Each structure stands twice: as C-alpha cells, then as structure tokens.
Amino acid sequence: MNEISQIVFLTLKICAFSTFISTFISIGLAFLLGLRHNRLINIIKMLINALTSLPPVIAGVIVYLLFSRNGIFGKLSWIYTPKVIIIAQVIIVIPIICANIYPAVESISKSFLLTSRALGLRGFKFLIQLIKEVEYSVISAIISGFGRSISEVGAVMIVGGNVRFKTRVLTSAIVLENNKGNYEMSLKLGLILMIISLIVSFTAMFFRESANAKNQ
C-alpha cells in the first residue's frame, strides 16, 4: 500500500469510527430533545445549536489538555494516536448530527406520541418506529457528520500530531505537503478529499430533500 492509499484508508477509518460513536450518542439525545418540551430541554437545544459553531481547535485543545502527559487521562498514552483523534472528532460531530435530527422529531412528536400510545408501542418497538418516521433526516444527519469529520484539520493536527503512517490523515497531509512545497502531492490529496466531500455533500442533499418531501 503506497502512502496516499494509506492516508486515505486511515482517514476513512477514523472518520467512520467517530461518526458511528457520534451517531449512537446523538440519536438518543436528539429523540429526547424532540419528544420532550420543557425549560431544561430548551436550554439543551440552545447549547447544542451553539456547539455546532464551536471552533474545532477549541475541541482539539480541550482533548489535548485531557490526554497530554500531565492531563487527567495522560496515563492512557493516547495522545498522538488515532484514538484521541476520534475523541476530538466525536466532540465536534455530535452537535452536528443532533441538531439535524431533533427538529425532524419535534415536527412529528405530537402525532407520533398519540399514534404510538394507540398502538401500544413501547421500548425497542417505539424506538424503531420513530427511526423509521425520520429515517431520511437521520441518514442525512449522519452523512453531514461524516463530512464534517473528514474535513477537519485543526483539532486533528493538535491531538494527532500528523505522525506519518500513524495519525496523518488527508487534511493534515495536505497542510504538511503544502508547507514543504510539495504542491503535486498536496494537489493529489486535495483532489481526493474534494471528490469524497462532493460525494458526501450530494448524498446528504439527496436525503435532506427526501426528508423534506416526506414531511410535506
């Protein structure tokens, strides 16, 4: 496997893991925010929406301080490893996914709760049916989260260190090669990232439009 292939594979692997973890956390949180209505829920919604604009470098600095040698989790020796990159990306991606799902749940909450009570839906069946009702919004949110993680550079470089064959992903590799004056390599990596980003964007747009059409 040549260096470019290794960088692409590592990038997709890290982003897939971070998106999966973020999705698992975000879906439960988004369903809670969409189905319940009180002052605390409104405050959490405001916080989630605010965190969607969180500068990624802030997330990177926070994670770095936690996992650096003198940090709370320093004994784990995770700094400059893919694990800590995934953690930083999870912090960044969770608000993105959650903020894209809970409005869809909120829009059908009253009718869905009435229908589920009438049908006697509880527990796992209730959850599965709710996912089916907002499936396009969920898929669109997950794809948007993946797109956010794959385009991240600031936090990745802070916690990952851009170590060759270990934590060097597409975005950090592009910055490095550009700084070295290796513009040919930088352009190749940039083209690959652009193609992946376009595929992700068009796919998210398709599911977003499908969700809007379903809700009309």
PDB file of C-alpha atoms in Angstrom:
ATOM      1  CA  MET A   1       0.000   0.000   0.000  1.00  0.00           C
ATOM      2  CA  ASN A   2       1.536   3.348  -1.058  1.00  0.00           C
ATOM      3  CA  GLU A   3       1.478   6.417   1.169  1.00  0.00           C
ATOM      4  CA  ILE A   4      -1.535   8.066  -0.480  1.00  0.00           C
ATOM      5  CA  SER A   5      -3.631   4.897  -0.152  1.00  0.00           C
ATOM      6  CA  GLN A   6      -2.586   4.550   3.471  1.00  0.00           C
ATOM      7  CA  ILE A   7      -3.568   8.160   4.217  1.00  0.00           C
ATOM      8  CA  VAL A   8      -6.973   7.739   2.551  1.00  0.00           C
ATOM      9  CA  PHE A   9      -7.633   4.433   4.329  1.00  0.00           C
ATOM     10  CA  LEU A  10      -6.681   5.860   7.735  1.00  0.00           C
ATOM     11  CA  THR A  11      -8.817   8.953   7.124  1.00  0.00           C
ATOM     12  CA  LEU A  12     -11.902   6.917   6.232  1.00  0.00           C
ATOM     13  CA  LYS A  13     -11.318   4.524   9.143  1.00  0.00           C
ATOM     14  CA  ILE A  14     -11.013   7.293  11.745  1.00  0.00           C
ATOM     15  CA  CYS A  15     -13.983   9.242  10.362  1.00  0.00           C
ATOM     16  CA  ALA A  16     -16.150   6.114  10.188  1.00  0.00           C
ATOM     17  CA  PHE A  17     -15.430   5.273  13.830  1.00  0.00           C
ATOM     18  CA  SER A  18     -16.009   8.827  15.057  1.00  0.00           C
ATOM     19  CA  THR A  19     -19.244   9.132  13.064  1.00  0.00           C
ATOM     20  CA  PHE A  20     -20.532   5.783  14.372  1.00  0.00           C
ATOM     21  CA  ILE A  21     -19.875   6.742  18.002  1.00  0.00           C
ATOM     22  CA  SER A  22     -21.344  10.222  17.461  1.00  0.00           C
ATOM     23  CA  THR A  23     -24.452   8.750  15.838  1.00  0.00           C
ATOM     24  CA  PHE A  24     -25.038   6.325  18.712  1.00  0.00           C
ATOM     25  CA  ILE A  25     -24.929   9.193  21.235  1.00  0.00           C
ATOM     26  CA  SER A  26     -26.704  11.786  19.076  1.00  0.00           C
ATOM     27  CA  ILE A  27     -29.767   9.736  18.137  1.00  0.00           C
ATOM     28  CA  GLY A  28     -30.767   9.133  21.759  1.00  0.00           C
ATOM     29  CA  LEU A  29     -30.155  12.774  22.661  1.00  0.00           C
ATOM     30  CA  ALA A  30     -31.982  14.078  19.572  1.00  0.00           C
ATOM     31  CA  PHE A  31     -35.025  11.878  20.253  1.00  0.00           C
ATOM     32  CA  LEU A  32     -35.144  13.127  23.838  1.00  0.00           C
ATOM     33  CA  LEU A  33     -34.931  16.757  22.714  1.00  0.00           C
ATOM     34  CA  GLY A  34     -37.537  16.272  20.001  1.00  0.00           C
ATOM     35  CA  LEU A  35     -40.128  14.423  22.092  1.00  0.00           C
ATOM     36  CA  ARG A  36     -39.941  16.387  25.343  1.00  0.00           C
ATOM     37  CA  HIS A  37     -40.726  20.057  25.892  1.00  0.00           C
ATOM     38  CA  ASN A  38     -39.660  21.964  28.993  1.00  0.00           C
ATOM     39  CA  ARG A  39     -37.268  24.714  30.054  1.00  0.00           C
ATOM     40  CA  LEU A  40     -34.296  22.380  30.551  1.00  0.00           C
ATOM     41  CA  ILE A  41     -34.824  20.809  27.126  1.00  0.00           C
ATOM     42  CA  ASN A  42     -34.933  24.274  25.552  1.00  0.00           C
ATOM     43  CA  ILE A  43     -31.640  25.191  27.236  1.00  0.00           C
ATOM     44  CA  ILE A  44     -30.019  21.983  25.965  1.00  0.00           C
ATOM     45  CA  LYS A  45     -31.288  22.733  22.443  1.00  0.00           C
ATOM     46  CA  MET A  46     -29.730  26.190  22.590  1.00  0.00           C
ATOM     47  CA  LEU A  47     -26.460  24.647  23.793  1.00  0.00           C
ATOM     48  CA  ILE A  48     -26.449  22.031  21.021  1.00  0.00           C
ATOM     49  CA  ASN A  49     -27.116  24.690  18.379  1.00  0.00           C
ATOM     50  CA  ALA A  50     -24.339  26.851  19.807  1.00  0.00           C
ATOM     51  CA  LEU A  51     -21.893  23.924  19.784  1.00  0.00           C
ATOM     52  CA  THR A  52     -22.456  23.394  16.055  1.00  0.00           C
ATOM     53  CA  SER A  53     -20.403  26.559  15.612  1.00  0.00           C
ATOM     54  CA  LEU A  54     -17.722  25.501  18.098  1.00  0.00           C
ATOM     55  CA  PRO A  55     -14.264  26.229  16.607  1.00  0.00           C
ATOM     56  CA  PRO A  56     -12.688  22.776  16.112  1.00  0.00           C
ATOM     57  CA  VAL A  57      -9.370  23.971  17.509  1.00  0.00           C
ATOM     58  CA  ILE A  58     -11.096  24.562  20.858  1.00  0.00           C
ATOM     59  CA  ALA A  59     -12.203  20.926  20.910  1.00  0.00           C
ATOM     60  CA  GLY A  60      -8.657  19.961  19.967  1.00  0.00           C
ATOM     61  CA  VAL A  61      -7.124  21.984  22.769  1.00  0.00           C
ATOM     62  CA  ILE A  62      -9.558  20.567  25.348  1.00  0.00           C
ATOM     63  CA  VAL A  63      -8.858  16.981  24.292  1.00  0.00           C
ATOM     64  CA  TYR A  64      -5.119  17.654  24.189  1.00  0.00           C
ATOM     65  CA  LEU A  65      -5.144  19.003  27.746  1.00  0.00           C
ATOM     66  CA  LEU A  66      -7.104  15.970  28.948  1.00  0.00           C
ATOM     67  CA  PHE A  67      -4.882  13.373  27.281  1.00  0.00           C
ATOM     68  CA  SER A  68      -1.460  15.031  27.368  1.00  0.00           C
ATOM     69  CA  ARG A  69       1.144  13.634  29.754  1.00  0.00           C
ATOM     70  CA  ASN A  70       0.040  15.980  32.568  1.00  0.00           C
ATOM     71  CA  GLY A  71      -3.665  15.626  31.792  1.00  0.00           C
ATOM     72  CA  ILE A  72      -6.340  13.654  33.646  1.00  0.00           C
ATOM     73  CA  PHE A  73      -6.109  10.794  31.144  1.00  0.00           C
ATOM     74  CA  GLY A  74      -2.399  11.148  30.465  1.00  0.00           C
ATOM     75  CA  LYS A  75      -1.626   7.662  31.803  1.00  0.00           C
ATOM     76  CA  LEU A  76      -3.509   6.147  28.858  1.00  0.00           C
ATOM     77  CA  SER A  77      -0.792   7.449  26.480  1.00  0.00           C
ATOM     78  CA  TRP A  78      -3.405   8.107  23.779  1.00  0.00           C
ATOM     79  CA  ILE A  79      -2.051  11.475  22.670  1.00  0.00           C
ATOM     80  CA  TYR A  80      -0.850  11.423  19.049  1.00  0.00           C
ATOM     81  CA  THR A  81      -2.831   8.258  18.305  1.00  0.00           C
ATOM     82  CA  PRO A  82      -5.957   7.638  16.186  1.00  0.00           C
ATOM     83  CA  LYS A  83      -7.964   7.066  19.398  1.00  0.00           C
ATOM     84  CA  VAL A  84      -7.613  10.656  20.568  1.00  0.00           C
ATOM     85  CA  ILE A  85      -8.379  11.963  17.068  1.00  0.00           C
ATOM     86  CA  ILE A  86     -11.639  10.020  17.175  1.00  0.00           C
ATOM     87  CA  ILE A  87     -12.493  11.541  20.572  1.00  0.00           C
ATOM     88  CA  ALA A  88     -11.872  15.077  19.273  1.00  0.00           C
ATOM     89  CA  GLN A  89     -14.000  14.406  16.202  1.00  0.00           C
ATOM     90  CA  VAL A  90     -16.812  12.955  18.314  1.00  0.00           C
ATOM     91  CA  ILE A  91     -16.972  16.197  20.319  1.00  0.00           C
ATOM     92  CA  ILE A  92     -17.211  18.158  17.071  1.00  0.00           C
ATOM     93  CA  VAL A  93     -19.655  15.866  15.264  1.00  0.00           C
ATOM     94  CA  ILE A  94     -22.237  15.119  17.998  1.00  0.00           C
ATOM     95  CA  PRO A  95     -23.816  18.622  17.888  1.00  0.00           C
ATOM     96  CA  ILE A  96     -23.934  18.481  14.063  1.00  0.00           C
ATOM     97  CA  ILE A  97     -25.835  15.195  13.964  1.00  0.00           C
ATOM     98  CA  CYS A  98     -28.085  16.011  16.914  1.00  0.00           C
ATOM     99  CA  ALA A  99     -29.033  19.456  15.588  1.00  0.00           C
ATOM    100  CA  ASN A 100     -30.052  17.895  12.276  1.00  0.00           C
ATOM    101  CA  ILE A 101     -32.248  15.195  13.806  1.00  0.00           C
ATOM    102  CA  TYR A 102     -34.179  16.711  16.694  1.00  0.00           C
ATOM    103  CA  PRO A 103     -36.135  19.275  14.589  1.00  0.00           C
ATOM    104  CA  ALA A 104     -37.497  16.410  12.460  1.00  0.00           C
ATOM    105  CA  VAL A 105     -38.545  14.512  15.585  1.00  0.00           C
ATOM    106  CA  GLU A 106     -40.032  17.677  17.089  1.00  0.00           C
ATOM    107  CA  SER A 107     -42.179  18.268  13.996  1.00  0.00           C
ATOM    108  CA  ILE A 108     -43.933  14.879  14.335  1.00  0.00           C
ATOM    109  CA  SER A 109     -43.752  14.472  18.117  1.00  0.00           C
ATOM    110  CA  LYS A 110     -47.411  15.147  18.951  1.00  0.00           C
ATOM    111  CA  SER A 111     -48.910  12.935  16.253  1.00  0.00           C
ATOM    112  CA  PHE A 112     -46.326  10.203  16.770  1.00  0.00           C
ATOM    113  CA  LEU A 113     -46.852  10.038  20.544  1.00  0.00           C
ATOM    114  CA  LEU A 114     -50.620   9.803  20.074  1.00  0.00           C
ATOM    115  CA  THR A 115     -50.262   7.075  17.447  1.00  0.00           C
ATOM    116  CA  SER A 116     -47.724   5.096  19.472  1.00  0.00           C
ATOM    117  CA  ARG A 117     -49.986   5.152  22.527  1.00  0.00           C
ATOM    118  CA  ALA A 118     -52.916   3.959  20.441  1.00  0.00           C
ATOM    119  CA  LEU A 119     -50.827   1.117  19.003  1.00  0.00           C
ATOM    120  CA  GLY A 120     -49.250   0.273  22.332  1.00  0.00           C
ATOM    121  CA  LEU A 121     -45.707   0.861  21.111  1.00  0.00           C
ATOM    122  CA  ARG A 122     -43.116   0.816  23.884  1.00  0.00           C
ATOM    123  CA  GLY A 123     -39.411   0.371  24.384  1.00  0.00           C
ATOM    124  CA  PHE A 124     -37.500  -1.012  21.419  1.00  0.00           C
ATOM    125  CA  LYS A 125     -40.547  -1.068  19.109  1.00  0.00           C
ATOM    126  CA  PHE A 126     -41.215   2.587  19.914  1.00  0.00           C
ATOM    127  CA  LEU A 127     -37.609   3.489  19.064  1.00  0.00           C
ATOM    128  CA  ILE A 128     -37.553   1.527  15.809  1.00  0.00           C
ATOM    129  CA  GLN A 129     -40.809   3.092  14.634  1.00  0.00           C
ATOM    130  CA  LEU A 130     -39.545   6.580  15.457  1.00  0.00           C
ATOM    131  CA  ILE A 131     -36.362   5.939  13.472  1.00  0.00           C
ATOM    132  CA  LYS A 132     -38.483   4.830  10.514  1.00  0.00           C
ATOM    133  CA  GLU A 133     -40.533   8.030  10.725  1.00  0.00           C
ATOM    134  CA  VAL A 134     -37.450  10.265  10.496  1.00  0.00           C
ATOM    135  CA  GLU A 135     -35.093   7.894   8.656  1.00  0.00           C
ATOM    136  CA  TYR A 136     -34.171  10.341   5.867  1.00  0.00           C
ATOM    137  CA  SER A 137     -33.307  13.049   8.385  1.00  0.00           C
ATOM    138  CA  VAL A 138     -31.219  10.574  10.389  1.00  0.00           C
ATOM    139  CA  ILE A 139     -29.306   9.401   7.318  1.00  0.00           C
ATOM    140  CA  SER A 140     -28.771  12.982   6.146  1.00  0.00           C
ATOM    141  CA  ALA A 141     -27.502  13.973   9.607  1.00  0.00           C
ATOM    142  CA  ILE A 142     -25.097  11.021   9.753  1.00  0.00           C
ATOM    143  CA  ILE A 143     -23.681  11.848   6.322  1.00  0.00           C
ATOM    144  CA  SER A 144     -23.311  15.512   7.294  1.00  0.00           C
ATOM    145  CA  GLY A 145     -21.474  14.431  10.442  1.00  0.00           C
ATOM    146  CA  PHE A 146     -19.130  12.252   8.409  1.00  0.00           C
ATOM    147  CA  GLY A 147     -18.487  15.141   6.038  1.00  0.00           C
ATOM    148  CA  ARG A 148     -17.652  17.389   8.981  1.00  0.00           C
ATOM    149  CA  SER A 149     -15.213  14.891  10.440  1.00  0.00           C
ATOM    150  CA  ILE A 150     -13.398  14.211   7.172  1.00  0.00           C
ATOM    151  CA  SER A 151     -12.842  17.924   6.517  1.00  0.00           C
ATOM    152  CA  GLU A 152     -11.482  18.696   9.994  1.00  0.00           C
ATOM    153  CA  VAL A 153      -7.841  19.758  10.239  1.00  0.00           C
ATOM    154  CA  GLY A 154      -7.237  21.983  13.282  1.00  0.00           C
ATOM    155  CA  ALA A 155      -8.209  19.582  16.056  1.00  0.00           C
ATOM    156  CA  VAL A 156      -6.709  16.640  14.180  1.00  0.00           C
ATOM    157  CA  MET A 157      -3.293  18.272  13.969  1.00  0.00           C
ATOM    158  CA  ILE A 158      -3.356  19.370  17.624  1.00  0.00           C
ATOM    159  CA  VAL A 159      -4.167  15.961  19.112  1.00  0.00           C
ATOM    160  CA  GLY A 160      -2.828  13.711  16.346  1.00  0.00           C
ATOM    161  CA  GLY A 161       0.484  15.363  15.687  1.00  0.00           C
ATOM    162  CA  ASN A 162       0.434  14.446  11.976  1.00  0.00           C
ATOM    163  CA  VAL A 163       2.639  11.377  12.530  1.00  0.00           C
ATOM    164  CA  ARG A 164       3.481   9.583   9.272  1.00  0.00           C
ATOM    165  CA  PHE A 165       1.733   6.187   8.852  1.00  0.00           C
ATOM    166  CA  LYS A 166       0.077   6.661  12.259  1.00  0.00           C
ATOM    167  CA  THR A 167      -2.078   9.781  12.527  1.00  0.00           C
ATOM    168  CA  ARG A 168      -1.552  11.532   9.191  1.00  0.00           C
ATOM    169  CA  VAL A 169      -4.942  11.997   7.531  1.00  0.00           C
ATOM    170  CA  LEU A 170      -5.940  13.777   4.323  1.00  0.00           C
ATOM    171  CA  THR A 171      -6.360  17.264   5.752  1.00  0.00           C
ATOM    172  CA  SER A 172      -3.184  17.249   7.860  1.00  0.00           C
ATOM    173  CA  ALA A 173      -1.200  15.690   4.998  1.00  0.00           C
ATOM    174  CA  ILE A 174      -2.351  18.433   2.635  1.00  0.00           C
ATOM    175  CA  VAL A 175      -1.170  21.131   5.057  1.00  0.00           C
ATOM    176  CA  LEU A 176       2.176  19.395   5.545  1.00  0.00           C
ATOM    177  CA  GLU A 177       2.891  18.833   1.850  1.00  0.00           C
ATOM    178  CA  ASN A 178       1.881  22.395   1.011  1.00  0.00           C
ATOM    179  CA  ASN A 179       4.227  23.769   3.684  1.00  0.00           C
ATOM    180  CA  LYS A 180       7.022  21.595   2.301  1.00  0.00           C
ATOM    181  CA  GLY A 181       6.439  22.999  -1.171  1.00  0.00           C
ATOM    182  CA  ASN A 182       5.406  19.585  -2.492  1.00  0.00           C
ATOM    183  CA  TYR A 183       2.447  21.016  -4.385  1.00  0.00           C
ATOM    184  CA  GLU A 184       1.981  17.980  -6.631  1.00  0.00           C
ATOM    185  CA  MET A 185       1.340  15.703  -3.649  1.00  0.00           C
ATOM    186  CA  SER A 186      -0.766  18.390  -1.992  1.00  0.00           C
ATOM    187  CA  LEU A 187      -2.949  18.722  -5.102  1.00  0.00           C
ATOM    188  CA  LYS A 188      -3.393  14.955  -5.409  1.00  0.00           C
ATOM    189  CA  LEU A 189      -4.526  14.680  -1.806  1.00  0.00           C
ATOM    190  CA  GLY A 190      -6.708  17.772  -2.183  1.00  0.00           C
ATOM    191  CA  LEU A 191      -8.409  16.287  -5.247  1.00  0.00           C
ATOM    192  CA  ILE A 192      -9.144  13.053  -3.386  1.00  0.00           C
ATOM    193  CA  LEU A 193     -10.570  14.995  -0.430  1.00  0.00           C
ATOM    194  CA  MET A 194     -12.674  17.159  -2.743  1.00  0.00           C
ATOM    195  CA  ILE A 195     -14.129  14.114  -4.519  1.00  0.00           C
ATOM    196  CA  ILE A 196     -15.021  12.450  -1.212  1.00  0.00           C
ATOM    197  CA  SER A 197     -16.512  15.706   0.119  1.00  0.00           C
ATOM    198  CA  LEU A 198     -18.630  16.200  -3.016  1.00  0.00           C
ATOM    199  CA  ILE A 199     -19.955  12.645  -2.818  1.00  0.00           C
ATOM    200  CA  VAL A 200     -20.825  13.159   0.842  1.00  0.00           C
ATOM    201  CA  SER A 201     -22.457  16.554   0.165  1.00  0.00           C
ATOM    202  CA  PHE A 202     -24.605  15.342  -2.747  1.00  0.00           C
ATOM    203  CA  THR A 203     -25.673  12.251  -0.802  1.00  0.00           C
ATOM    204  CA  ALA A 204     -26.645  14.352   2.233  1.00  0.00           C
ATOM    205  CA  MET A 205     -28.538  16.757  -0.030  1.00  0.00           C
ATOM    206  CA  PHE A 206     -30.483  13.872  -1.595  1.00  0.00           C
ATOM    207  CA  PHE A 207     -31.610  12.505   1.770  1.00  0.00           C
ATOM    208  CA  ARG A 208     -32.371  16.008   3.067  1.00  0.00           C
ATOM    209  CA  GLU A 209     -34.660  16.681   0.116  1.00  0.00           C
ATOM    210  CA  SER A 210     -36.262  13.264   0.571  1.00  0.00           C
ATOM    211  CA  ALA A 211     -36.927  14.115   4.220  1.00  0.00           C
ATOM    212  CA  ASN A 212     -38.486  17.462   3.274  1.00  0.00           C
ATOM    213  CA  ALA A 213     -40.678  15.794   0.632  1.00  0.00           C
ATOM    214  CA  LYS A 214     -41.827  13.177   3.156  1.00  0.00           C
ATOM    215  CA  ASN A 215     -42.795  15.840   5.711  1.00  0.00           C
ATOM    216  CA  GLN A 216     -44.830  17.896   3.225  1.00  0.00           C
TER     217      GLN A 216
END
